[in-house]
């Protein structure tokens, strides 16, 4: 697992209920802020950090991905 330096600064948060498969949706405000365009089918990375989850926009593509 990579060493992640998280600068919390100005934080925003929301609560979401998990569905039966353990999924939650990212609020539209967060997707817009990160530039996650649904038509491009963006990737995100997730890391366990202390007692939470850190999610960030994936900065590169996997080999063979369009």
XYZ file of N, CA and C in Angstrom:
198
model
N 0.851 -1.177 0.000
C 0.000 0.000 0.000
C 0.896 1.240 0.000
N 0.587 2.231 -0.848
C 1.423 3.428 -0.923
C 1.323 4.276 0.341
N 2.381 5.037 0.601
C 2.378 5.976 1.709
C 1.623 7.220 1.271
N 0.525 7.541 1.949
C -0.338 8.649 1.541
C -0.264 9.757 2.573
N 0.050 10.966 2.121
C 0.042 12.131 2.998
C -1.266 12.870 2.752
N -2.182 12.820 3.713
C -3.495 13.438 3.544
C -3.526 14.773 4.269
N -3.791 15.823 3.517
C -3.962 17.156 4.085
C -5.452 17.446 4.125
N -6.059 17.386 5.308
C -7.506 17.539 5.403
C -7.973 18.961 5.115
N -7.323 19.957 5.647
C -7.712 21.332 5.363
C -9.209 21.541 5.514
N -9.834 22.166 4.515
C -11.271 22.429 4.504
C -11.990 21.145 4.099
N -12.664 20.506 5.022
C -13.304 19.232 4.725
C -14.808 19.381 4.587
N -15.388 18.489 3.796
C -16.836 18.413 3.621
C -17.227 16.951 3.731
N -18.390 16.704 4.249
C -18.802 15.325 4.380
C -20.300 15.148 4.264
N -20.708 13.957 3.893
C -22.111 13.579 3.791
C -22.233 12.139 4.287
N -23.446 11.720 4.568
C -23.701 10.336 4.951
C -24.467 9.650 3.839
N -24.113 8.411 3.562
C -24.806 7.608 2.558
C -25.018 6.213 3.130
N -26.157 5.606 2.831
C -26.453 4.254 3.259
C -25.871 3.283 2.228
N -25.264 2.198 2.713
C -24.743 1.166 1.818
C -25.894 0.302 1.321
N -25.816 -0.123 0.051
C -26.837 -1.037 -0.459
C -26.474 -2.467 -0.060
N -27.245 -3.442 -0.527
C -27.036 -4.834 -0.126
C -25.700 -5.403 -0.597
N -25.055 -4.761 -1.565
C -23.742 -5.203 -2.049
C -22.602 -4.398 -1.444
N -22.917 -3.501 -0.498
C -21.888 -2.703 0.152
C -21.468 -1.471 -0.626
N -22.302 -1.027 -1.561
C -21.968 0.135 -2.387
C -22.620 1.402 -1.842
N -21.928 2.511 -2.060
C -22.474 3.830 -1.752
C -22.169 4.728 -2.944
N -22.964 5.750 -3.162
C -22.732 6.660 -4.281
C -21.946 7.882 -3.827
N -21.126 8.423 -4.734
C -20.442 9.678 -4.470
C -21.386 10.809 -4.831
N -21.575 11.770 -3.956
C -22.472 12.897 -4.257
C -22.022 13.642 -5.511
N -22.975 14.152 -6.263
C -22.683 14.870 -7.504
C -21.729 16.038 -7.260
N -21.867 16.705 -6.109
C -20.982 17.828 -5.794
C -19.531 17.370 -5.709
N -19.295 16.194 -5.129
C -17.940 15.656 -5.027
C -17.410 15.277 -6.404
N -18.259 14.636 -7.224
C -17.826 14.234 -8.571
C -17.467 15.453 -9.408
N -18.270 16.514 -9.308
C -17.961 17.744 -10.058
C -16.660 18.356 -9.584
N -16.459 18.416 -8.269
C -15.242 18.994 -7.695
C -13.990 18.251 -8.155
N -14.096 16.927 -8.285
C -12.957 16.111 -8.722
C -12.848 15.980 -10.238
N -13.836 16.496 -10.979
C -13.816 16.386 -12.436
C -14.093 14.980 -12.918
N -14.945 14.248 -12.198
C -15.294 12.876 -12.581
C -16.500 12.926 -13.519
N -16.252 12.872 -14.809
C -17.287 12.919 -15.828
C -17.838 11.513 -16.038
N -19.117 11.314 -15.773
C -19.726 9.984 -15.862
C -19.578 9.354 -17.248
N -19.575 10.175 -18.296
C -19.477 9.641 -19.658
C -18.109 9.015 -19.919
N -17.074 9.467 -19.195
C -15.724 8.926 -19.379
C -15.496 7.662 -18.557
N -16.447 7.287 -17.706
C -16.327 6.139 -16.807
C -15.005 6.198 -16.045
N -14.849 7.219 -15.204
C -13.570 7.418 -14.504
C -13.300 6.352 -13.447
N -12.028 6.197 -13.124
C -11.588 5.288 -12.059
C -11.289 6.110 -10.821
N -11.500 5.523 -9.653
C -11.065 6.118 -8.399
C -10.248 5.078 -7.640
N -9.356 5.552 -6.784
C -8.571 4.677 -5.917
C -9.122 4.816 -4.506
N -9.142 3.714 -3.753
C -9.630 3.730 -2.380
C -8.582 3.110 -1.461
N -8.373 3.743 -0.317
C -7.396 3.285 0.653
C -8.021 3.298 2.037
N -7.724 2.277 2.841
C -8.118 2.286 4.250
C -7.139 3.185 4.991
N -7.659 4.167 5.708
C -6.840 5.108 6.446
C -7.394 5.208 7.863
N -6.621 4.720 8.833
C -7.061 4.726 10.230
C -8.470 4.164 10.343
N -9.450 4.999 10.671
C -10.819 4.503 10.851
C -11.738 4.937 9.712
N -11.192 5.151 8.527
C -12.008 5.601 7.406
C -11.462 5.137 6.066
N -12.022 5.686 5.020
C -11.629 5.363 3.646
C -11.271 6.656 2.928
N -10.146 6.652 2.240
C -9.712 7.792 1.444
C -9.955 7.434 -0.017
N -10.691 8.279 -0.733
C -10.998 8.051 -2.151
C -10.432 9.212 -2.956
N -9.715 8.872 -4.033
C -9.198 9.935 -4.895
C -9.336 9.529 -6.357
N -9.332 10.527 -7.212
C -9.409 10.301 -8.654
C -8.131 9.607 -9.105
N -8.279 8.564 -9.913
C -7.116 7.838 -10.439
C -6.425 8.730 -11.453
N -5.109 8.864 -11.311
C -4.358 9.801 -12.148
C -3.777 9.181 -13.398
N -3.865 7.851 -13.538
C -3.345 7.195 -14.729
C -4.269 6.052 -15.102
N -4.101 5.538 -16.298
C -4.956 4.467 -16.778
C -4.235 3.133 -16.680
N -5.030 2.063 -16.543
C -4.461 0.725 -16.539
C -4.017 0.349 -17.947
N -3.036 -0.537 -18.042
C -2.530 -0.996 -19.342
C -3.681 -1.605 -20.134
N -3.855 -1.174 -21.367
C -4.884 -1.698 -22.234
C -6.230 -0.998 -22.099
N -6.339 -0.065 -21.150
C -7.619 0.650 -20.964
C -7.734 1.778 -21.984
N -8.927 1.957 -22.500
C -9.168 3.028 -23.476
C -9.424 4.340 -22.784
